[in-house]
Amino acid sequence: MNILLDGMGGDNAPLEIVKGAIKAVPEIDGQISIIGREQDIRDAFDKLGYTKGDIRVINATEVVTNNEAPAMAVRKKRDSSITRGMGMVKSGEADAFLSAGSTGALLSAGLFFLGRIKGIQRPAIAAFFPKIGKNDTTLLLDCGANVESKPEYLLQNGIMGSIFVEKVKGVEDPEVKLLNVGAEEEKGDSLHKEAFQMLSEADINFQGNCEGRDVPFGCCDVCVTDGFSGNVLLKSSEGVAMTIMGRIKEKLKESPVSMMGAALAGGKLRDLKKEFDYSEEGGAPILGLKGPVLKMHGSSNAEAVYNAILKAVPYVENDVTGTIEKAVAEFSAREVEKEDTEAAEE
């Protein structure tokens, strides 16, 4: 197994990418490779005093930035870490590609080199949303790949998310819900009403609608949504969590008594912060591509990179991509059979 990291992607590249890779090396049975400007990556190894040489470095001279048009950058910068990295997954030189770089460029390169799984109309970005107080997460998808959706996209998100959670997290028969403006079946616009019916008929453990306030409480294992709503929920929740933790920190510094209390409660406060910390999960899988791709947060630190690498291993070992492909093919075949039966009865 070869896990390939984008050495140029993210705010803290390449140093934090290299740190995370070094931490993960002893824990995986396979190769870790980093692609990017070779000298910059080797300088990071030198800075960290790491001389073992067991992490492969692949030179790619160009970098795709967040302020470039994604599709144009992928076409023009053929020697960028994202373009070359995705090409290596396509050729079989790498088994999974992890990047904290431009989401748009990652999607564009994925579609250009890997393509979509047959039957999947749009890939989806899935993120792990913390179940507060439960030491667990909900897989939320789509989180921004498709801001305009159709019911079929939401159905496929439910199928892909269910398979991913079962194969990667080991959750048997994961509970799937649809993010909506109310829990009742008749709630929502035409998109969500139609998606509800389609999910109800799919071969997954669909348990109806949920509201945005239910998600942090761990109402389900997979929360299905369109890319616009999912992105707003994710970023709003991240902002609220950061604000609350910041205010707690300010309040605890207001007086000697509160500072003493903070010192006594330090362990519990660190536990609370950890629950909201994106780095605990590392990467968000882009499901629907014909190959394992994980999008890491742009501000990922070494811990986030380390956790993303560990998440990539079962993604590859359990052939999540192949399982999704098989499940979608079987669902499509049943739909065709159903339509033929209905036509014959008429």
CSV table of C-alpha atoms in Angstrom, one decimal:
chain,number,residue,atom,x,y,z
A,1,MET,CA,0.0,0.0,0.0
A,2,ASN,CA,1.3,3.5,-0.9
A,3,ILE,CA,-0.4,6.5,0.8
A,4,LEU,CA,0.5,9.6,-1.1
A,5,LEU,CA,0.4,13.1,0.5
A,6,ASP,CA,0.3,16.5,-1.2
A,7,GLY,CA,3.4,18.2,0.3
A,8,MET,CA,2.4,21.6,-1.0
A,9,GLY,CA,-1.3,21.7,0.0
A,10,GLY,CA,-2.5,23.7,3.0
A,11,ASP,CA,-1.5,26.7,5.2
A,12,ASN,CA,1.2,24.7,7.0
A,13,ALA,CA,2.8,22.8,4.2
A,14,PRO,CA,5.3,21.2,3.9
A,15,LEU,CA,6.4,21.1,7.5
A,16,GLU,CA,3.2,19.9,9.2
A,17,ILE,CA,2.7,17.4,6.3
A,18,VAL,CA,6.1,15.9,7.0
A,19,LYS,CA,5.5,15.9,10.7
A,20,GLY,CA,2.3,14.0,10.3
A,21,ALA,CA,3.9,11.5,7.9
A,22,ILE,CA,6.8,10.8,10.3
A,23,LYS,CA,4.3,10.1,13.2
A,24,ALA,CA,2.3,7.7,11.0
A,25,VAL,CA,5.1,5.7,9.5
A,26,PRO,CA,5.5,3.2,12.4
A,27,GLU,CA,1.8,2.6,12.5
A,28,ILE,CA,1.0,1.5,9.0
A,29,ASP,CA,2.0,-1.5,7.0
A,30,GLY,CA,2.9,0.2,3.8
A,31,GLN,CA,4.7,3.1,2.1
A,32,ILE,CA,4.1,6.8,2.8
A,33,SER,CA,5.1,9.1,-0.1
A,34,ILE,CA,5.1,12.9,-0.3
A,35,ILE,CA,4.8,14.8,-3.6
A,36,GLY,CA,5.8,18.4,-4.1
A,37,ARG,CA,8.8,20.6,-4.4
A,38,GLU,CA,11.5,18.1,-3.4
A,39,GLN,CA,14.0,20.6,-1.9
A,40,ASP,CA,11.3,22.2,0.3
A,41,ILE,CA,10.2,18.8,1.6
A,42,ARG,CA,13.7,17.6,2.3
A,43,ASP,CA,14.4,20.9,4.1
A,44,ALA,CA,11.5,20.1,6.4
A,45,PHE,CA,13.0,16.6,7.1
A,46,ASP,CA,16.3,18.4,7.9
A,47,LYS,CA,14.6,20.9,10.2
A,48,LEU,CA,12.9,18.0,12.1
A,49,GLY,CA,16.2,16.1,12.3
A,50,TYR,CA,14.6,13.1,10.6
A,51,THR,CA,17.2,11.0,8.7
A,52,LYS,CA,15.6,7.5,8.3
A,53,GLY,CA,14.7,8.0,4.7
A,54,ASP,CA,11.7,5.6,4.8
A,55,ILE,CA,9.3,8.3,3.5
A,56,ARG,CA,9.5,8.6,-0.3
A,57,VAL,CA,9.8,12.1,-1.8
A,58,ILE,CA,8.5,12.7,-5.3
A,59,ASN,CA,9.4,15.9,-7.0
A,60,ALA,CA,6.6,18.1,-8.5
A,61,THR,CA,7.7,21.6,-9.4
A,62,GLU,CA,4.4,23.5,-9.5
A,63,VAL,CA,1.8,24.5,-6.8
A,64,VAL,CA,-1.9,25.1,-7.3
A,65,THR,CA,-3.1,27.9,-5.0
A,66,ASN,CA,-6.6,28.6,-3.6
A,67,ASN,CA,-6.9,31.8,-5.6
A,68,GLU,CA,-6.6,30.1,-9.0
A,69,ALA,CA,-9.5,28.9,-11.2
A,70,PRO,CA,-9.4,25.2,-10.3
A,71,ALA,CA,-10.1,23.6,-13.7
A,72,MET,CA,-7.7,25.9,-15.5
A,73,ALA,CA,-5.0,25.4,-12.9
A,74,VAL,CA,-5.3,21.6,-13.2
A,75,ARG,CA,-5.0,21.8,-17.0
A,76,LYS,CA,-2.1,24.3,-17.1
A,77,LYS,CA,0.0,23.1,-14.1
A,78,ARG,CA,0.7,19.5,-15.2
A,79,ASP,CA,3.6,19.3,-12.8
A,80,SER,CA,1.7,20.4,-9.7
A,81,SER,CA,1.5,18.2,-6.7
A,82,ILE,CA,-2.3,17.8,-7.1
A,83,THR,CA,-2.2,17.0,-10.8
A,84,ARG,CA,0.7,14.6,-10.5
A,85,GLY,CA,-0.7,13.0,-7.3
A,86,MET,CA,-4.1,12.3,-8.8
A,87,GLY,CA,-2.4,10.9,-11.9
A,88,MET,CA,-0.5,8.5,-9.6
A,89,VAL,CA,-3.7,7.1,-8.2
A,90,LYS,CA,-5.0,6.7,-11.7
A,91,SER,CA,-1.9,4.7,-12.8
A,92,GLY,CA,-1.9,2.6,-9.7
A,93,GLU,CA,1.4,4.0,-8.4
A,94,ALA,CA,-0.5,5.3,-5.3
A,95,ASP,CA,-3.4,3.7,-3.5
A,96,ALA,CA,-4.8,6.9,-1.9
A,97,PHE,CA,-4.2,10.6,-2.3
A,98,LEU,CA,-4.4,13.1,0.7
A,99,SER,CA,-4.3,16.8,0.2
A,100,ALA,CA,-5.0,20.0,2.3
A,101,GLY,CA,-4.9,22.1,-0.9
A,102,SER,CA,-7.6,23.7,-3.1
A,103,THR,CA,-10.9,21.8,-2.8
A,104,GLY,CA,-11.9,22.9,-6.3
A,105,ALA,CA,-8.6,21.8,-7.8
A,106,LEU,CA,-8.8,18.4,-6.0
A,107,LEU,CA,-12.3,17.8,-7.4
A,108,SER,CA,-11.3,19.0,-10.9
A,109,ALA,CA,-8.2,16.7,-10.9
A,110,GLY,CA,-10.2,13.8,-9.5
A,111,LEU,CA,-12.9,14.1,-12.2
A,112,PHE,CA,-10.3,14.6,-14.9
A,113,PHE,CA,-7.9,11.7,-14.0
A,114,LEU,CA,-10.1,9.3,-12.0
A,115,GLY,CA,-13.6,10.0,-13.2
A,116,ARG,CA,-16.8,9.1,-11.5
A,117,ILE,CA,-17.9,5.7,-10.3
A,118,LYS,CA,-20.4,4.5,-12.9
A,119,GLY,CA,-23.9,5.4,-11.8
A,120,ILE,CA,-22.7,8.2,-9.5
A,121,GLN,CA,-23.9,11.5,-11.0
A,122,ARG,CA,-21.8,13.8,-8.7
A,123,PRO,CA,-19.0,13.1,-6.2
A,124,ALA,CA,-19.6,14.4,-2.7
A,125,ILE,CA,-17.4,15.7,0.0
A,126,ALA,CA,-18.0,14.0,3.3
A,127,ALA,CA,-16.9,15.4,6.7
A,128,PHE,CA,-16.9,13.9,10.2
A,129,PHE,CA,-19.1,15.9,12.5
A,130,PRO,CA,-18.6,15.3,16.2
A,131,LYS,CA,-21.3,13.7,18.3
A,132,ILE,CA,-20.8,15.9,21.3
A,133,GLY,CA,-20.3,13.9,24.5
A,134,LYS,CA,-20.3,10.5,22.7
A,135,ASN,CA,-16.7,10.2,21.5
A,136,ASP,CA,-18.0,9.5,18.0
A,137,THR,CA,-18.8,11.2,14.8
A,138,THR,CA,-21.5,11.6,12.2
A,139,LEU,CA,-20.6,11.5,8.5
A,140,LEU,CA,-22.1,14.6,6.9
A,141,LEU,CA,-22.3,14.7,3.1
A,142,ASP,CA,-22.3,16.6,0.8
A,143,CYS,CA,-20.3,19.4,2.4
A,144,GLY,CA,-19.7,21.6,-0.7
A,145,ALA,CA,-19.0,19.6,-3.8
A,146,ASN,CA,-22.5,20.4,-5.3
A,147,VAL,CA,-24.3,23.5,-4.1
A,148,GLU,CA,-27.1,22.7,-6.5
A,149,SER,CA,-28.6,19.3,-6.1
A,150,LYS,CA,-31.1,16.8,-7.4
A,151,PRO,CA,-32.9,14.1,-5.4
A,152,GLU,CA,-30.7,11.5,-7.1
A,153,TYR,CA,-27.6,13.1,-5.7
A,154,LEU,CA,-29.0,12.9,-2.2
A,155,LEU,CA,-30.0,9.3,-2.7
A,156,GLN,CA,-26.5,8.4,-3.8
A,157,ASN,CA,-25.0,10.4,-0.9
A,158,GLY,CA,-27.0,8.2,1.4
A,159,ILE,CA,-25.7,5.0,-0.2
A,160,MET,CA,-22.1,6.1,-0.4
A,161,GLY,CA,-22.1,7.4,3.2
A,162,SER,CA,-23.6,4.2,4.5
A,163,ILE,CA,-21.0,2.1,2.8
A,164,PHE,CA,-18.1,4.3,4.0
A,165,VAL,CA,-19.2,4.4,7.6
A,166,GLU,CA,-19.7,0.6,7.6
A,167,LYS,CA,-16.4,-0.2,5.9
A,168,VAL,CA,-14.1,2.4,7.4
A,169,LYS,CA,-15.6,3.0,10.9
A,170,GLY,CA,-16.9,-0.5,11.3
A,171,VAL,CA,-20.4,0.5,12.2
A,172,GLU,CA,-22.9,-2.3,11.4
A,173,ASP,CA,-26.0,-1.1,9.6
A,174,PRO,CA,-25.3,2.6,10.1
A,175,GLU,CA,-28.4,4.8,10.7
A,176,VAL,CA,-29.0,7.4,7.9
A,177,LYS,CA,-31.0,10.5,8.1
A,178,LEU,CA,-31.9,13.4,5.8
A,179,LEU,CA,-31.1,17.0,6.9
A,180,ASN,CA,-34.4,18.9,6.6
A,181,VAL,CA,-36.3,21.8,8.2
A,182,GLY,CA,-38.4,19.4,10.2
A,183,ALA,CA,-38.5,15.8,11.3
A,184,GLU,CA,-41.9,15.0,9.8
A,185,GLU,CA,-42.0,13.1,6.4
A,186,GLU,CA,-43.9,15.9,4.6
A,187,LYS,CA,-41.5,18.6,5.6
A,188,GLY,CA,-39.2,20.5,3.1
A,189,ASP,CA,-39.2,21.6,-0.5
A,190,SER,CA,-39.7,19.4,-3.5
A,191,LEU,CA,-36.0,18.4,-3.5
A,192,HIS,CA,-36.1,17.0,0.0
A,193,LYS,CA,-39.6,15.5,-0.3
A,194,GLU,CA,-38.5,13.5,-3.3
A,195,ALA,CA,-35.2,12.6,-1.8
A,196,PHE,CA,-37.0,11.3,1.3
A,197,GLN,CA,-39.1,8.9,-0.8
A,198,MET,CA,-36.0,7.7,-2.7
A,199,LEU,CA,-34.0,7.1,0.4
A,200,SER,CA,-36.9,5.3,2.0
A,201,GLU,CA,-36.8,2.8,-0.9
A,202,ALA,CA,-33.1,2.3,-0.9
A,203,ASP,CA,-31.4,-0.7,0.7
A,204,ILE,CA,-29.9,1.3,3.6
A,205,ASN,CA,-31.0,1.9,7.2
A,206,PHE,CA,-32.8,5.2,6.5
A,207,GLN,CA,-34.5,6.6,9.6
A,208,GLY,CA,-36.2,9.7,8.2
A,209,ASN,CA,-35.5,13.5,8.6
A,210,CYS,CA,-33.4,15.3,11.1
A,211,GLU,CA,-33.0,19.0,11.9
A,212,GLY,CA,-29.7,20.9,12.1
A,213,ARG,CA,-29.9,21.1,15.9
A,214,ASP,CA,-30.1,17.3,16.1
A,215,VAL,CA,-26.8,16.6,14.3
A,216,PRO,CA,-24.4,17.7,17.2
A,217,PHE,CA,-26.3,15.4,19.5
A,218,GLY,CA,-25.4,12.4,17.4
A,219,CYS,CA,-28.9,11.7,15.9
A,220,CYS,CA,-27.5,9.4,13.2
A,221,ASP,CA,-24.3,7.8,11.7
A,222,VAL,CA,-24.8,9.4,8.3
A,223,CYS,CA,-26.5,12.8,7.7
A,224,VAL,CA,-27.4,13.3,4.0
A,225,THR,CA,-27.7,16.8,2.7
A,226,ASP,CA,-27.1,19.0,-0.4
A,227,GLY,CA,-23.7,20.7,-0.7
A,228,PHE,CA,-25.0,24.2,0.0
A,229,SER,CA,-26.8,23.2,3.3
A,230,GLY,CA,-24.0,20.9,4.4
A,231,ASN,CA,-21.3,23.5,3.9
A,232,VAL,CA,-23.3,26.1,5.8
A,233,LEU,CA,-24.0,23.7,8.7
A,234,LEU,CA,-20.4,22.6,8.9
A,235,LYS,CA,-18.9,26.1,8.8
A,236,SER,CA,-21.5,27.6,11.1
A,237,SER,CA,-20.9,24.9,13.7
A,238,GLU,CA,-17.1,25.3,13.4
A,239,GLY,CA,-17.5,29.1,14.0
A,240,VAL,CA,-19.8,28.6,17.0
A,241,ALA,CA,-17.4,26.0,18.5
A,242,MET,CA,-14.4,28.3,18.0
A,243,THR,CA,-16.4,31.3,19.5
A,244,ILE,CA,-17.5,29.3,22.6
A,245,MET,CA,-14.0,27.9,23.3
A,246,GLY,CA,-12.6,31.4,22.8
A,247,ARG,CA,-15.1,33.0,25.2
A,248,ILE,CA,-14.5,30.3,27.8
A,249,LYS,CA,-10.8,31.0,27.6
A,250,GLU,CA,-11.4,34.7,28.1
A,251,LYS,CA,-13.7,34.2,31.0
A,252,LEU,CA,-11.2,31.9,32.8
A,253,LYS,CA,-8.5,34.6,32.6
A,254,GLU,CA,-10.7,37.4,34.1
A,255,SER,CA,-9.6,36.9,37.7
A,256,PRO,CA,-7.2,34.9,39.9
A,257,VAL,CA,-10.0,32.8,41.2
A,258,SER,CA,-11.2,31.9,37.7
A,259,MET,CA,-7.6,31.1,36.7
A,260,MET,CA,-7.3,28.8,39.6
A,261,GLY,CA,-10.5,27.1,38.6
A,262,ALA,CA,-9.2,26.7,35.1
A,263,ALA,CA,-6.0,25.1,36.4
A,264,LEU,CA,-8.1,22.6,38.4
A,265,ALA,CA,-10.4,21.8,35.5
A,266,GLY,CA,-7.6,21.8,32.9
A,267,GLY,CA,-7.9,18.2,31.9
A,268,LYS,CA,-11.7,18.5,31.4
A,269,LEU,CA,-11.3,21.6,29.3
A,270,ARG,CA,-8.8,19.9,27.1
A,271,ASP,CA,-11.2,17.0,26.7
A,272,LEU,CA,-13.9,19.5,25.7
A,273,LYS,CA,-11.6,21.2,23.1
A,274,LYS,CA,-10.7,17.8,21.7
A,275,GLU,CA,-14.4,17.0,21.0
A,276,PHE,CA,-14.6,20.1,18.7
A,277,ASP,CA,-11.1,19.6,17.1
A,278,TYR,CA,-11.2,18.8,13.3
A,279,SER,CA,-7.7,17.3,13.6
A,280,GLU,CA,-9.0,14.3,15.5
A,281,GLU,CA,-10.6,13.0,12.2
A,282,GLY,CA,-8.1,14.4,9.8
A,283,GLY,CA,-9.5,14.1,6.3
A,284,ALA,CA,-12.9,14.3,4.5
A,285,PRO,CA,-13.3,11.6,1.9
A,286,ILE,CA,-14.4,12.7,-1.6
A,287,LEU,CA,-16.9,9.9,-2.3
A,288,GLY,CA,-17.9,9.0,-5.9
A,289,LEU,CA,-14.5,9.2,-7.5
A,290,LYS,CA,-12.9,6.0,-8.9
A,291,GLY,CA,-10.2,6.1,-6.3
A,292,PRO,CA,-9.6,7.0,-2.6
A,293,VAL,CA,-9.1,10.7,-2.2
A,294,LEU,CA,-9.2,12.5,1.2
A,295,LYS,CA,-9.5,16.3,1.5
A,296,MET,CA,-7.7,17.6,4.6
A,297,HIS,CA,-8.6,20.9,6.3
A,298,GLY,CA,-6.6,23.8,4.8
A,299,SER,CA,-5.1,24.6,8.3
A,300,SER,CA,-4.3,21.0,9.0
A,301,ASN,CA,-1.5,20.4,11.5
A,302,ALA,CA,0.6,17.3,12.0
A,303,GLU,CA,-2.0,15.6,14.1
A,304,ALA,CA,-4.7,16.1,11.4
A,305,VAL,CA,-2.3,14.7,8.8
A,306,TYR,CA,-1.5,11.7,11.0
A,307,ASN,CA,-5.2,10.9,11.5
A,308,ALA,CA,-6.0,11.3,7.8
A,309,ILE,CA,-3.3,8.8,7.0
A,310,LEU,CA,-4.7,6.3,9.5
A,311,LYS,CA,-8.2,6.9,8.0
A,312,ALA,CA,-6.9,6.2,4.5
A,313,VAL,CA,-5.7,2.7,5.4
A,314,PRO,CA,-9.1,1.0,5.9
A,315,TYR,CA,-10.5,3.1,3.0
A,316,VAL,CA,-8.0,1.2,0.7
A,317,GLU,CA,-8.0,-2.1,2.5
A,318,ASN,CA,-11.8,-2.5,2.5
A,319,ASP,CA,-12.0,-1.4,-1.1
A,320,VAL,CA,-14.7,1.2,-0.3
A,321,THR,CA,-14.6,2.5,-3.9
A,322,GLY,CA,-15.3,-1.0,-5.3
A,323,THR,CA,-18.0,-1.6,-2.7
A,324,ILE,CA,-19.8,1.7,-3.6
A,325,GLU,CA,-19.5,0.8,-7.3
A,326,LYS,CA,-21.0,-2.6,-6.8
A,327,ALA,CA,-23.8,-1.2,-4.6
A,328,VAL,CA,-24.7,1.5,-7.1
A,329,ALA,CA,-24.7,-1.0,-10.0
A,330,GLU,CA,-27.0,-3.4,-8.0
A,331,PHE,CA,-29.4,-0.5,-7.2
A,332,SER,CA,-29.5,0.7,-10.8
A,333,ALA,CA,-30.2,-2.9,-11.9
A,334,ARG,CA,-33.1,-3.1,-9.5
A,335,GLU,CA,-34.5,0.2,-10.7
A,336,VAL,CA,-34.4,-1.0,-14.3
A,337,GLU,CA,-36.1,-4.2,-13.4
A,338,LYS,CA,-38.8,-2.3,-11.5
A,339,GLU,CA,-39.4,0.0,-14.4
A,340,ASP,CA,-39.7,-3.0,-16.8
A,341,THR,CA,-42.1,-4.7,-14.5
A,342,GLU,CA,-44.3,-1.5,-14.2
A,343,ALA,CA,-44.2,-1.1,-18.0
A,344,ALA,CA,-45.3,-4.7,-18.5
A,345,GLU,CA,-48.2,-4.4,-16.0
A,346,GLU,CA,-49.5,-1.4,-17.9
